Amino acid sequence: MMKMGMTKADLRCSRLPLAMTCPASTVDIGPRVEGAPQAADLGSATHSVIVNWIAHGWSDEIIDRAAARWRVDHDELYIACLWTWRAWQEVAEHFPEPKTEVYMEHETDGVRLTGTCDVLSSSMPYARVLDFKGGRLDLDFSEQLKGY
């Protein structure tokens, strides 16, 4: 959501795809209505495992802790992590010295844009950003990546 102050607005990169489709969605006018959390919790658990593996290496113990923390089925999480890890392995060579969970912030013309990308690799002359997505394949997240 975009939060309006006296002279500035805050907008998260993760909200940019919706904001580009419906600018009114950036105005905080009341509580957000969310769907059932189970699928989102599995995605969050998978995300926490994968960024940990990228930063520190593979460990089944990380899956055990994530399953307990997010209260998701261990076997389901393990399968989701295997698929996501396989996808990471296909692109990992393009991310030398990857940093995970990188917070970014930029302010211009009274708008502050913030976000946390899953993976950042910066080796001159390139910077590469990766944000893992699970679930819906019919959404375009290019605006979110541009925000980073």
One Martini backbone bead per residue (centre of mass of N, CA, C, O) as a GRO file, in nm:
protein
  148
    1MET     BB    1   0.100   0.034   0.015
    2MET     BB    2   0.020   0.368   0.014
    3LYS     BB    3   0.155   0.617   0.217
    4MET     BB    4   0.041   0.918   0.336
    5GLY     BB    5   0.181   1.222   0.373
    6MET     BB    6   0.257   1.538   0.350
    7THR     BB    7   0.512   1.477   0.111
    8LYS     BB    8   0.475   1.155   0.107
    9ALA     BB    9   0.518   0.829  -0.042
   10ASP     BB   10   0.466   0.478   0.010
   11LEU     BB   11   0.617   0.202  -0.184
   12ARG     BB   12   0.605  -0.123  -0.278
   13CYS     BB   13   0.730  -0.335  -0.510
   14SER     BB   14   0.509  -0.566  -0.467
   15ARG     BB   15   0.274  -0.343  -0.562
   16LEU     BB   16   0.325  -0.257  -0.864
   17PRO     BB   17   0.149  -0.439  -1.043
   18LEU     BB   18  -0.120  -0.328  -0.927
   19ALA     BB   19  -0.064  -0.021  -0.961
   20MET     BB   20  -0.051  -0.032  -1.280
   21THR     BB   21  -0.352  -0.132  -1.303
   22CYS     BB   22  -0.441   0.012  -1.004
   23PRO     BB   23  -0.387   0.304  -0.854
   24ALA     BB   24  -0.602   0.291  -0.617
   25SER     BB   25  -0.449   0.054  -0.458
   26THR     BB   26  -0.243   0.264  -0.305
   27VAL     BB   27  -0.477   0.338  -0.123
   28ASP     BB   28  -0.538   0.370   0.222
   29ILE     BB   29  -0.889   0.280   0.320
   30GLY     BB   30  -0.832  -0.003   0.463
   31PRO     BB   31  -0.874  -0.316   0.490
   32ARG     BB   32  -0.740  -0.606   0.389
   33VAL     BB   33  -0.824  -0.870   0.171
   34GLU     BB   34  -0.764  -1.207   0.228
   35GLY     BB   35  -0.688  -1.513   0.186
   36ALA     BB   36  -0.593  -1.807   0.239
   37PRO     BB   37  -0.286  -1.896   0.409
   38GLN     BB   38  -0.167  -2.173   0.320
   39ALA     BB   39  -0.027  -2.107   0.049
   40ALA     BB   40   0.141  -1.872   0.158
   41ASP     BB   41   0.295  -2.035   0.373
   42LEU     BB   42   0.440  -2.222   0.177
   43GLY     BB   43   0.584  -1.996   0.025
   44SER     BB   44   0.733  -1.876   0.271
   45ALA     BB   45   0.884  -2.133   0.348
   46THR     BB   46   1.033  -2.176   0.085
   47HIS     BB   47   1.177  -1.907   0.082
   48SER     BB   48   1.337  -1.942   0.349
   49VAL     BB   49   1.500  -2.185   0.251
   50ILE     BB   50   1.632  -2.086  -0.014
   51VAL     BB   51   1.785  -1.835   0.094
   52ASN     BB   52   1.948  -2.005   0.293
   53TRP     BB   53   2.086  -2.195   0.091
   54ILE     BB   54   2.228  -1.977  -0.073
   55ALA     BB   55   2.392  -1.862   0.175
   56HIS     BB   56   2.466  -2.177   0.332
   57GLY     BB   57   2.333  -2.421   0.224
   58TRP     BB   58   2.237  -2.730   0.245
   59SER     BB   59   1.950  -2.824   0.472
   60ASP     BB   60   1.720  -3.015   0.637
   61GLU     BB   61   1.687  -2.845   0.896
   62ILE     BB   62   1.552  -2.601   0.760
   63ILE     BB   63   1.290  -2.746   0.691
   64ASP     BB   64   1.204  -2.822   0.973
   65ARG     BB   65   1.184  -2.529   1.081
   66ALA     BB   66   0.986  -2.415   0.867
   67ALA     BB   67   0.749  -2.609   0.912
   68ALA     BB   68   0.705  -2.523   1.206
   69ARG     BB   69   0.677  -2.215   1.177
   70TRP     BB   70   0.446  -2.234   0.930
   71ARG     BB   71   0.263  -2.484   0.948
   72VAL     BB   72   0.360  -2.717   0.745
   73ASP     BB   73   0.402  -2.962   0.537
   74HIS     BB   74   0.691  -3.124   0.505
   75ASP     BB   75   0.662  -3.270   0.226
   76GLU     BB   76   0.560  -3.027   0.069
   77LEU     BB   77   0.804  -2.850   0.124
   78TYR     BB   78   1.021  -3.031   0.005
   79ILE     BB   79   0.912  -3.025  -0.285
   80ALA     BB   80   0.915  -2.718  -0.325
   81CYS     BB   81   1.223  -2.692  -0.276
   82LEU     BB   82   1.324  -2.872  -0.503
   83TRP     BB   83   1.203  -2.706  -0.736
   84THR     BB   84   1.337  -2.435  -0.660
   85TRP     BB   85   1.631  -2.533  -0.659
   86ARG     BB   86   1.635  -2.618  -0.952
   87ALA     BB   87   1.585  -2.335  -1.064
   88TRP     BB   88   1.834  -2.206  -0.937
   89GLN     BB   89   2.050  -2.386  -1.078
   90GLU     BB   90   1.983  -2.268  -1.369
   91VAL     BB   91   2.081  -1.949  -1.266
   92ALA     BB   92   2.333  -1.923  -1.072
   93GLU     BB   93   2.565  -1.841  -1.279
   94HIS     BB   94   2.424  -1.535  -1.296
   95PHE     BB   95   2.501  -1.517  -0.960
   96PRO     BB   96   2.748  -1.381  -0.840
   97GLU     BB   97   2.765  -1.341  -0.526
   98PRO     BB   98   2.506  -1.383  -0.360
   99LYS     BB   99   2.243  -1.195  -0.222
  100THR     BB  100   2.012  -1.198   0.046
  101GLU     BB  101   1.772  -1.006   0.142
  102VAL     BB  102   1.756  -0.711  -0.012
  103TYR     BB  103   1.741  -0.392   0.079
  104MET     BB  104   1.549  -0.122  -0.071
  105GLU     BB  105   1.588   0.243  -0.139
  106HIS     BB  106   1.388   0.516  -0.289
  107GLU     BB  107   1.386   0.878  -0.346
  108THR     BB  108   1.134   1.070  -0.535
  109ASP     BB  109   0.913   1.310  -0.568
  110GLY     BB  110   0.778   1.207  -0.279
  111VAL     BB  111   0.872   0.904  -0.333
  112ARG     BB  112   0.890   0.591  -0.162
  113LEU     BB  113   1.084   0.309  -0.251
  114THR     BB  114   1.040  -0.034  -0.149
  115GLY     BB  115   1.246  -0.340  -0.090
  116THR     BB  116   1.291  -0.712  -0.109
  117CYS     BB  117   1.512  -0.906  -0.245
  118ASP     BB  118   1.613  -1.227  -0.276
  119VAL     BB  119   1.832  -1.166  -0.515
  120LEU     BB  120   2.172  -1.032  -0.545
  121SER     BB  121   2.387  -0.932  -0.824
  122SER     BB  122   2.706  -0.749  -0.831
  123SER     BB  123   2.875  -0.720  -1.146
  124MET     BB  124   3.049  -0.565  -1.340
  125PRO     BB  125   2.798  -0.414  -1.533
  126TYR     BB  126   2.603  -0.585  -1.337
  127ALA     BB  127   2.262  -0.634  -1.223
  128ARG     BB  128   2.092  -0.889  -1.037
  129VAL     BB  129   1.746  -0.996  -1.004
  130LEU     BB  130   1.558  -1.201  -0.766
  131ASP     BB  131   1.212  -1.333  -0.752
  132PHE     BB  132   1.031  -1.551  -0.605
  133LYS     BB  133   0.768  -1.764  -0.742
  134GLY     BB  134   0.445  -1.885  -0.650
  135GLY     BB  135   0.183  -2.026  -0.826
  136ARG     BB  136   0.091  -1.790  -1.010
  137LEU     BB  137   0.133  -1.751  -1.378
  138ASP     BB  138  -0.065  -1.489  -1.471
  139LEU     BB  139   0.147  -1.292  -1.364
  140ASP     BB  140   0.309  -0.969  -1.373
  141PHE     BB  141   0.647  -0.879  -1.229
  142SER     BB  142   0.814  -0.652  -1.377
  143GLU     BB  143   0.759  -0.401  -1.196
  144GLN     BB  144   0.901  -0.507  -0.949
  145LEU     BB  145   1.184  -0.533  -1.074
  146LYS     BB  146   1.208  -0.235  -1.156
  147GLY     BB  147   1.198  -0.125  -0.864
  148TYR     BB  148   1.483  -0.250  -0.786
   0.00000   0.00000   0.00000
